[in-house]
């Protein structure tokens, strides 16, 4: 029993990558360095620290309107491509067996290429179909969190769950700018420097508050079920970053970037193979709602969600643990946004680009 729960510590350590593409879910830890199983607490003495790091990657390029893929975007080479790399740095402190505190800070690099943001998608506006890039790099939004296990970890219960809460601070730049290429009436190139797309902004510009649930249940000596969930409340409506400062008028609904809520959930099974190694298979859902629970929902956002199957492998030896997961998309849906729903005819429905899969690698060490 102890062995499988040791391995589960690596499993629950895996952070939520929030990697969807144009659906602007921030790179931010959900159940991160403070999310450890009962056995891990049992093994460690009070007052121990843990350092962790997690790398995440995705490439989004498949456009959806609702749950219908716009295949013509790939056929016409007009798709938007987002490449995202993120490194999460975390440290946690355990004052007693049940309680832990954690601080996590993502460092990001994003590359976005498109036609429509520059010369345009049409052949008449962009005869050479030139694709240009915008970028963002730097720290993201910091998160401070606390987690409490509801049953005594020292007794190694077959079922245990923890509740958590956190605060997200707007340490990431929500107004990163880039160069956008345009053509004047004489077909001469000129450049506008303005905010890059919301999907590659480093932060959302608001203070957020999160609630979390995580846990595990032992099924057999080597098979364990796990689950965790997360919801981030972002009460602030917009972050005051003007999307198109060159425009002659400001759209009062979508003229600024929205500070949107976000959510994620995972459930699955972990099978121990012995010697600290285990394999896992589960499902996950993550996304952005069209309306926030608290505060207004105006501002530009691309709401939607993605459902994935999530295979992975985890390893633990002594005070070291590591895990690799590769969520693969099974279902993608770009739901109607707040502004879409204001259309009196009910036909407005924006699109968004999603990735086929993401890669997450996480390593932690107690000291």
CSV table of C-alpha atoms in Angstrom, one decimal:
chain,number,residue,atom,x,y,z
A,1,UNK,CA,0.0,0.0,0.0
A,2,UNK,CA,2.8,2.4,0.9
A,3,UNK,CA,4.5,1.8,-2.4
A,4,UNK,CA,1.5,2.7,-4.5
A,5,UNK,CA,0.8,5.8,-2.5
A,6,UNK,CA,4.4,6.9,-2.9
A,7,UNK,CA,4.0,6.7,-6.6
A,8,UNK,CA,0.7,8.5,-6.4
A,9,UNK,CA,2.6,11.4,-4.9
A,10,UNK,CA,4.2,11.9,-8.3
A,11,UNK,CA,0.9,11.6,-10.0
A,12,UNK,CA,-0.8,14.3,-7.9
A,13,UNK,CA,2.2,16.5,-8.3
A,14,UNK,CA,1.5,16.8,-12.0
A,15,UNK,CA,0.4,20.4,-12.6
A,16,UNK,CA,-2.5,21.7,-14.8
A,17,UNK,CA,-0.9,23.0,-18.0
A,18,UNK,CA,-3.9,25.0,-19.2
A,19,UNK,CA,-2.7,24.7,-22.7
A,20,UNK,CA,-5.4,25.2,-25.3
A,21,UNK,CA,-4.2,27.6,-27.9
A,22,UNK,CA,-6.4,30.6,-28.8
A,23,UNK,CA,-8.6,29.8,-25.9
A,24,UNK,CA,-6.6,31.9,-23.5
A,25,UNK,CA,-6.1,29.7,-20.5
A,26,UNK,CA,-3.1,31.0,-18.5
A,27,UNK,CA,-0.1,28.8,-17.9
A,28,UNK,CA,-0.5,28.4,-14.1
A,29,UNK,CA,-0.1,25.7,-11.6
A,30,UNK,CA,-3.3,24.1,-10.3
A,31,UNK,CA,-2.5,21.2,-8.1
A,32,UNK,CA,1.2,21.8,-8.0
A,33,UNK,CA,4.1,21.3,-5.6
A,34,UNK,CA,1.7,21.3,-2.5
A,35,UNK,CA,-0.3,18.4,-3.9
A,36,UNK,CA,1.1,15.2,-2.4
A,37,UNK,CA,-0.4,12.0,-1.3
A,38,UNK,CA,-0.8,10.8,2.3
A,39,UNK,CA,2.2,8.5,2.0
A,40,UNK,CA,4.4,11.4,1.0
A,41,UNK,CA,3.5,13.3,4.1
A,42,UNK,CA,4.0,10.2,6.1
A,43,UNK,CA,7.5,9.7,4.8
A,44,UNK,CA,8.5,13.3,5.3
A,45,UNK,CA,9.0,15.0,8.6
A,46,UNK,CA,7.3,18.3,9.6
A,47,UNK,CA,8.9,21.5,8.4
A,48,UNK,CA,10.2,20.0,5.1
A,49,UNK,CA,10.5,22.0,1.9
A,50,UNK,CA,9.9,20.9,-1.7
A,51,UNK,CA,11.2,22.5,-4.9
A,52,UNK,CA,9.6,21.7,-8.2
A,53,UNK,CA,9.7,22.5,-11.9
A,54,UNK,CA,7.4,21.7,-14.7
A,55,UNK,CA,7.8,22.2,-18.5
A,56,UNK,CA,4.8,22.4,-20.8
A,57,UNK,CA,4.6,22.6,-24.6
A,58,UNK,CA,1.8,22.7,-27.2
A,59,UNK,CA,1.2,23.8,-30.8
A,60,UNK,CA,-2.4,24.9,-31.6
A,61,UNK,CA,-3.5,25.2,-35.2
A,62,UNK,CA,-7.0,23.5,-35.6
A,63,UNK,CA,-9.8,26.0,-35.8
A,64,UNK,CA,-13.2,25.3,-34.3
A,65,UNK,CA,-16.5,27.1,-34.3
A,66,UNK,CA,-18.6,25.4,-31.7
A,67,UNK,CA,-17.5,21.7,-31.9
A,68,UNK,CA,-17.2,21.8,-35.7
A,69,UNK,CA,-13.7,22.0,-37.1
A,70,UNK,CA,-13.1,24.6,-39.9
A,71,UNK,CA,-11.1,22.3,-42.2
A,72,UNK,CA,-10.9,25.0,-44.8
A,73,UNK,CA,-8.5,27.0,-42.6
A,74,UNK,CA,-5.8,24.3,-43.1
A,75,UNK,CA,-6.7,23.7,-46.7
A,76,UNK,CA,-6.2,27.4,-47.4
A,77,UNK,CA,-3.2,27.8,-45.1
A,78,UNK,CA,-5.0,30.6,-43.2
A,79,UNK,CA,-4.8,28.9,-39.8
A,80,UNK,CA,-3.3,30.7,-36.8
A,81,UNK,CA,-0.4,28.8,-35.2
A,82,UNK,CA,0.5,29.3,-31.6
A,83,UNK,CA,3.7,27.7,-30.2
A,84,UNK,CA,3.9,27.8,-26.4
A,85,UNK,CA,6.7,26.8,-24.0
A,86,UNK,CA,6.3,27.3,-20.3
A,87,UNK,CA,8.5,26.5,-17.3
A,88,UNK,CA,6.8,26.5,-13.9
A,89,UNK,CA,9.0,27.1,-10.9
A,90,UNK,CA,7.6,26.2,-7.5
A,91,UNK,CA,8.5,25.9,-3.8
A,92,UNK,CA,6.3,24.6,-1.0
A,93,UNK,CA,6.5,24.3,2.8
A,94,UNK,CA,4.8,21.7,5.0
A,95,UNK,CA,4.4,22.9,8.6
A,96,UNK,CA,2.6,19.7,9.5
A,97,UNK,CA,1.4,16.4,8.0
A,98,UNK,CA,-1.9,17.8,6.6
A,99,UNK,CA,-1.1,21.4,5.7
A,100,UNK,CA,1.1,22.8,3.0
A,101,UNK,CA,1.8,26.2,1.4
A,102,UNK,CA,3.1,26.7,-2.1
A,103,UNK,CA,4.3,29.5,-4.4
A,104,UNK,CA,4.5,29.0,-8.2
A,105,UNK,CA,5.7,31.2,-11.0
A,106,UNK,CA,5.6,30.4,-14.7
A,107,UNK,CA,8.2,31.6,-17.2
A,108,UNK,CA,6.9,31.6,-20.7
A,109,UNK,CA,7.8,31.9,-24.4
A,110,UNK,CA,5.1,32.1,-27.0
A,111,UNK,CA,5.2,32.4,-30.8
A,112,UNK,CA,2.1,33.2,-32.8
A,113,UNK,CA,2.0,33.3,-36.6
A,114,UNK,CA,-0.9,34.4,-38.8
A,115,UNK,CA,-2.1,36.0,-42.0
A,116,UNK,CA,-5.3,37.8,-40.9
A,117,UNK,CA,-3.6,39.9,-38.2
A,118,UNK,CA,-1.2,41.4,-40.8
A,119,UNK,CA,-1.9,41.7,-44.5
A,120,UNK,CA,-5.0,39.6,-44.3
A,121,UNK,CA,-6.2,36.1,-45.2
A,122,UNK,CA,-7.6,36.9,-48.7
A,123,UNK,CA,-5.5,36.5,-51.8
A,124,UNK,CA,-6.5,40.0,-53.0
A,125,UNK,CA,-5.2,41.6,-49.7
A,126,UNK,CA,-2.3,39.3,-49.3
A,127,UNK,CA,-1.4,37.9,-52.8
A,128,UNK,CA,1.8,36.3,-51.6
A,129,UNK,CA,0.1,34.8,-48.5
A,130,UNK,CA,2.8,36.2,-46.2
A,131,UNK,CA,2.7,34.9,-42.7
A,132,UNK,CA,4.2,37.1,-39.9
A,133,UNK,CA,5.1,36.3,-36.2
A,134,UNK,CA,4.4,38.0,-32.9
A,135,UNK,CA,6.0,36.9,-29.6
A,136,UNK,CA,5.8,37.2,-25.9
A,137,UNK,CA,8.3,36.1,-23.3
A,138,UNK,CA,8.8,36.6,-19.5
A,139,UNK,CA,7.2,35.7,-16.2
A,140,UNK,CA,3.5,34.9,-16.0
A,141,UNK,CA,1.0,35.3,-13.1
A,142,UNK,CA,2.2,34.1,-9.7
A,143,UNK,CA,0.1,31.9,-7.6
A,144,UNK,CA,0.1,31.4,-3.8
A,145,UNK,CA,-1.9,28.5,-2.4
A,146,UNK,CA,-2.6,26.3,0.6
A,147,UNK,CA,-3.8,22.7,0.7
A,148,UNK,CA,-5.2,20.7,3.6
A,149,UNK,CA,-5.7,16.9,3.7
A,150,UNK,CA,-9.0,16.0,5.4
A,151,UNK,CA,-7.9,12.6,6.9
A,152,UNK,CA,-4.8,11.9,8.9
A,153,UNK,CA,-2.0,11.1,6.4
A,154,UNK,CA,0.1,9.2,9.0
A,155,UNK,CA,-2.6,6.5,9.1
A,156,UNK,CA,-2.3,5.9,5.4
A,157,UNK,CA,-6.0,5.7,4.7
A,158,UNK,CA,-7.2,4.0,1.5
A,159,UNK,CA,-9.1,7.1,0.6
A,160,UNK,CA,-8.1,10.7,1.3
A,161,UNK,CA,-8.9,14.1,-0.2
A,162,UNK,CA,-7.7,17.6,0.2
A,163,UNK,CA,-9.2,21.0,-0.2
A,164,UNK,CA,-7.2,24.0,-1.4
A,165,UNK,CA,-7.4,27.7,-1.9
A,166,UNK,CA,-5.2,30.2,-3.7
A,167,UNK,CA,-4.6,33.7,-4.8
A,168,UNK,CA,-3.4,34.6,-8.4
A,169,UNK,CA,-1.4,37.8,-8.6
A,170,UNK,CA,-1.1,39.8,-11.9
A,171,UNK,CA,2.7,39.6,-12.1
A,172,UNK,CA,2.6,38.7,-15.8
A,173,UNK,CA,2.5,41.5,-18.4
A,174,UNK,CA,-1.0,41.7,-19.8
A,175,UNK,CA,-0.1,44.3,-22.4
A,176,UNK,CA,2.8,42.8,-24.3
A,177,UNK,CA,3.1,44.5,-27.7
A,178,UNK,CA,4.4,43.3,-31.1
A,179,UNK,CA,4.9,44.5,-34.6
A,180,UNK,CA,2.0,44.0,-37.0
A,181,UNK,CA,2.6,44.4,-40.8
A,182,UNK,CA,0.0,46.3,-42.8
A,183,UNK,CA,-0.4,47.5,-46.4
A,184,UNK,CA,-1.4,51.0,-47.3
A,185,UNK,CA,-3.5,52.0,-50.4
A,186,UNK,CA,-0.3,52.0,-52.5
A,187,UNK,CA,0.4,48.4,-51.3
A,188,UNK,CA,3.4,49.6,-49.3
A,189,UNK,CA,4.3,47.8,-46.1
A,190,UNK,CA,4.1,49.7,-42.8
A,191,UNK,CA,4.3,48.5,-39.2
A,192,UNK,CA,1.9,49.0,-36.2
A,193,UNK,CA,3.1,48.2,-32.7
A,194,UNK,CA,0.2,47.2,-30.6
A,195,UNK,CA,-0.9,44.5,-28.0
A,196,UNK,CA,-0.4,40.9,-29.2
A,197,UNK,CA,-3.3,38.5,-29.2
A,198,UNK,CA,-4.8,37.6,-25.8
A,199,UNK,CA,-3.8,34.0,-26.2
A,200,UNK,CA,-0.1,34.8,-25.9
A,201,UNK,CA,-0.3,37.5,-23.4
A,202,UNK,CA,1.8,36.6,-20.3
A,203,UNK,CA,-0.9,37.6,-17.8
A,204,UNK,CA,-4.5,38.5,-17.5
A,205,UNK,CA,-4.1,41.7,-15.5
A,206,UNK,CA,-6.3,40.8,-12.6
A,207,UNK,CA,-6.2,39.3,-9.1
A,208,UNK,CA,-7.9,35.9,-9.0
A,209,UNK,CA,-9.0,33.5,-6.3
A,210,UNK,CA,-9.0,29.7,-6.7
A,211,UNK,CA,-10.7,26.7,-5.1
A,212,UNK,CA,-9.3,23.2,-5.5
A,213,UNK,CA,-10.2,19.6,-4.7
A,214,UNK,CA,-7.9,16.6,-5.1
A,215,UNK,CA,-7.7,13.1,-3.7
A,216,UNK,CA,-7.1,9.4,-4.3
A,217,UNK,CA,-8.7,6.0,-3.5
A,218,UNK,CA,-6.9,2.7,-3.3
A,219,UNK,CA,-8.7,0.0,-5.4
A,220,UNK,CA,-6.2,-2.9,-5.1
A,221,UNK,CA,-2.6,-3.2,-3.7
A,222,UNK,CA,-1.3,-1.8,-7.0
A,223,UNK,CA,-4.2,0.1,-8.5
A,224,UNK,CA,-5.3,3.6,-7.3
A,225,UNK,CA,-7.8,6.1,-8.6
A,226,UNK,CA,-7.0,9.8,-8.5
A,227,UNK,CA,-8.9,13.0,-9.1
A,228,UNK,CA,-8.4,16.8,-8.9
A,229,UNK,CA,-10.3,19.9,-9.9
A,230,UNK,CA,-9.7,23.6,-10.0
A,231,UNK,CA,-11.7,26.8,-10.6
A,232,UNK,CA,-10.2,30.2,-10.8
A,233,UNK,CA,-12.5,33.2,-10.1
A,234,UNK,CA,-11.5,36.4,-11.8
A,235,UNK,CA,-13.8,39.2,-10.5
A,236,UNK,CA,-12.2,42.0,-12.6
A,237,UNK,CA,-14.0,42.5,-15.8
A,238,UNK,CA,-11.3,43.9,-18.2
A,239,UNK,CA,-7.6,44.7,-17.8
A,240,UNK,CA,-7.7,48.1,-19.5
A,241,UNK,CA,-5.5,46.9,-22.4
A,242,UNK,CA,-6.9,48.3,-25.6
A,243,UNK,CA,-6.8,45.6,-28.3
A,244,UNK,CA,-6.7,47.9,-31.3
A,245,UNK,CA,-5.3,51.4,-30.3
A,246,UNK,CA,-5.2,52.4,-33.9
A,247,UNK,CA,-9.0,52.1,-34.3
A,248,UNK,CA,-11.0,55.3,-34.6
A,249,UNK,CA,-13.7,54.0,-32.3
A,250,UNK,CA,-13.6,51.7,-29.3
A,251,UNK,CA,-16.0,48.8,-29.0
A,252,UNK,CA,-17.5,49.1,-25.5
A,253,UNK,CA,-18.0,45.3,-25.3
A,254,UNK,CA,-14.8,43.8,-26.8
A,255,UNK,CA,-12.5,46.8,-27.1
A,256,UNK,CA,-10.4,45.6,-24.1
A,257,UNK,CA,-9.2,42.2,-23.0
A,258,UNK,CA,-11.4,40.3,-20.6
A,259,UNK,CA,-10.1,38.9,-17.3
A,260,UNK,CA,-11.8,35.5,-17.6
A,261,UNK,CA,-12.5,32.7,-15.1
A,262,UNK,CA,-10.9,29.3,-16.0
A,263,UNK,CA,-11.3,25.7,-14.9
A,264,UNK,CA,-9.8,22.3,-15.1
A,265,UNK,CA,-10.5,18.8,-13.8
A,266,UNK,CA,-8.7,15.4,-14.0
A,267,UNK,CA,-9.7,11.8,-13.1
A,268,UNK,CA,-8.0,8.5,-13.8
A,269,UNK,CA,-6.2,5.4,-12.6
A,270,UNK,CA,-2.6,4.8,-11.6
A,271,UNK,CA,-1.1,1.3,-11.9
A,272,UNK,CA,2.1,0.6,-9.9
A,273,UNK,CA,4.8,-1.5,-11.8
A,274,UNK,CA,7.1,-1.7,-8.8
A,275,UNK,CA,10.4,-0.1,-8.0
A,276,UNK,CA,8.8,3.4,-7.8
A,277,UNK,CA,7.5,3.3,-11.4
A,278,UNK,CA,3.8,3.6,-12.3
A,279,UNK,CA,1.7,4.2,-15.4
A,280,UNK,CA,-1.5,6.2,-15.5
A,281,UNK,CA,-4.5,6.8,-17.7
A,282,UNK,CA,-7.2,9.3,-17.2
A,283,UNK,CA,-9.3,12.0,-18.6
A,284,UNK,CA,-9.2,15.8,-18.3
A,285,UNK,CA,-11.3,18.8,-19.1
A,286,UNK,CA,-10.1,22.4,-19.1
A,287,UNK,CA,-11.4,25.7,-20.4
A,288,UNK,CA,-12.7,29.2,-20.1
A,289,UNK,CA,-16.4,30.0,-19.5
A,290,UNK,CA,-18.3,32.6,-21.5
A,291,UNK,CA,-19.4,34.4,-18.3
A,292,UNK,CA,-17.7,34.8,-15.0
A,293,UNK,CA,-19.2,33.7,-11.7
A,294,UNK,CA,-18.4,37.0,-10.1
A,295,UNK,CA,-18.0,40.4,-11.7
A,296,UNK,CA,-18.8,41.4,-15.3
A,297,UNK,CA,-18.0,39.4,-18.4
A,298,UNK,CA,-17.4,42.1,-21.0
A,299,UNK,CA,-14.1,42.4,-22.8
A,300,UNK,CA,-12.7,40.2,-25.6
A,301,UNK,CA,-12.3,36.5,-24.8
A,302,UNK,CA,-12.4,33.2,-26.7
A,303,UNK,CA,-14.3,30.9,-24.3
A,304,UNK,CA,-14.3,27.1,-24.9
A,305,UNK,CA,-13.2,23.8,-23.5
A,306,UNK,CA,-11.3,20.7,-24.4
A,307,UNK,CA,-11.7,17.1,-23.3
A,308,UNK,CA,-8.6,14.9,-23.5
A,309,UNK,CA,-7.4,11.5,-22.7
A,310,UNK,CA,-4.3,11.7,-20.6
A,311,UNK,CA,-1.8,8.9,-20.5
A,312,UNK,CA,1.4,9.2,-18.4
A,313,UNK,CA,4.2,7.7,-16.5
A,314,UNK,CA,5.5,8.6,-13.0
A,315,UNK,CA,8.6,7.6,-11.0
A,316,UNK,CA,9.7,8.1,-7.4
A,317,UNK,CA,12.9,7.3,-5.7
A,318,UNK,CA,13.7,8.6,-2.2
A,319,UNK,CA,13.0,12.3,-2.1
A,320,UNK,CA,12.9,12.6,-5.9
A,321,UNK,CA,9.8,12.3,-8.1
A,322,UNK,CA,9.0,12.9,-11.8
A,323,UNK,CA,6.1,12.5,-14.1
A,324,UNK,CA,5.3,12.9,-17.8
A,325,UNK,CA,1.8,13.2,-19.2
A,326,UNK,CA,0.6,13.8,-22.8
A,327,UNK,CA,-3.1,14.9,-22.9
A,328,UNK,CA,-4.5,14.2,-26.3
A,329,UNK,CA,-7.7,16.0,-27.4
A,330,UNK,CA,-10.8,14.0,-28.0
A,331,UNK,CA,-13.3,16.8,-28.1
A,332,UNK,CA,-13.0,20.6,-28.6
A,333,UNK,CA,-15.7,23.3,-28.4
A,334,UNK,CA,-15.3,27.0,-28.9
A,335,UNK,CA,-18.6,28.1,-27.2
A,336,UNK,CA,-20.3,31.4,-27.8
A,337,UNK,CA,-18.7,34.3,-26.0
A,338,UNK,CA,-20.5,37.0,-24.0
A,339,UNK,CA,-20.4,39.3,-27.0
A,340,UNK,CA,-21.5,36.6,-29.4
A,341,UNK,CA,-24.7,36.1,-27.3
A,342,UNK,CA,-25.5,39.8,-27.7
A,343,UNK,CA,-26.1,39.3,-31.4
A,344,UNK,CA,-29.9,40.0,-31.9
A,345,UNK,CA,-29.9,37.5,-34.8
A,346,UNK,CA,-28.1,34.8,-32.8
A,347,UNK,CA,-25.8,34.0,-35.7
A,348,UNK,CA,-22.5,35.5,-34.4
A,349,UNK,CA,-20.1,32.8,-33.2
A,350,UNK,CA,-16.3,33.3,-33.1
A,351,UNK,CA,-13.7,30.7,-33.7
A,352,UNK,CA,-10.6,29.6,-31.9
A,353,UNK,CA,-7.6,27.4,-32.6
A,354,UNK,CA,-6.8,24.3,-30.4
A,355,UNK,CA,-3.9,21.9,-30.1
A,356,UNK,CA,-4.0,18.2,-30.8
A,357,UNK,CA,-2.0,17.4,-27.7
A,358,UNK,CA,0.2,19.0,-25.1
A,359,UNK,CA,3.3,17.6,-23.3
A,360,UNK,CA,3.9,18.1,-19.6
A,361,UNK,CA,7.1,17.1,-17.7
A,362,UNK,CA,7.3,17.6,-13.9
A,363,UNK,CA,10.2,17.1,-11.5
A,364,UNK,CA,10.2,17.6,-7.7
A,365,UNK,CA,12.7,17.2,-4.9
A,366,UNK,CA,12.2,17.3,-1.1
A,367,UNK,CA,14.9,18.8,1.1
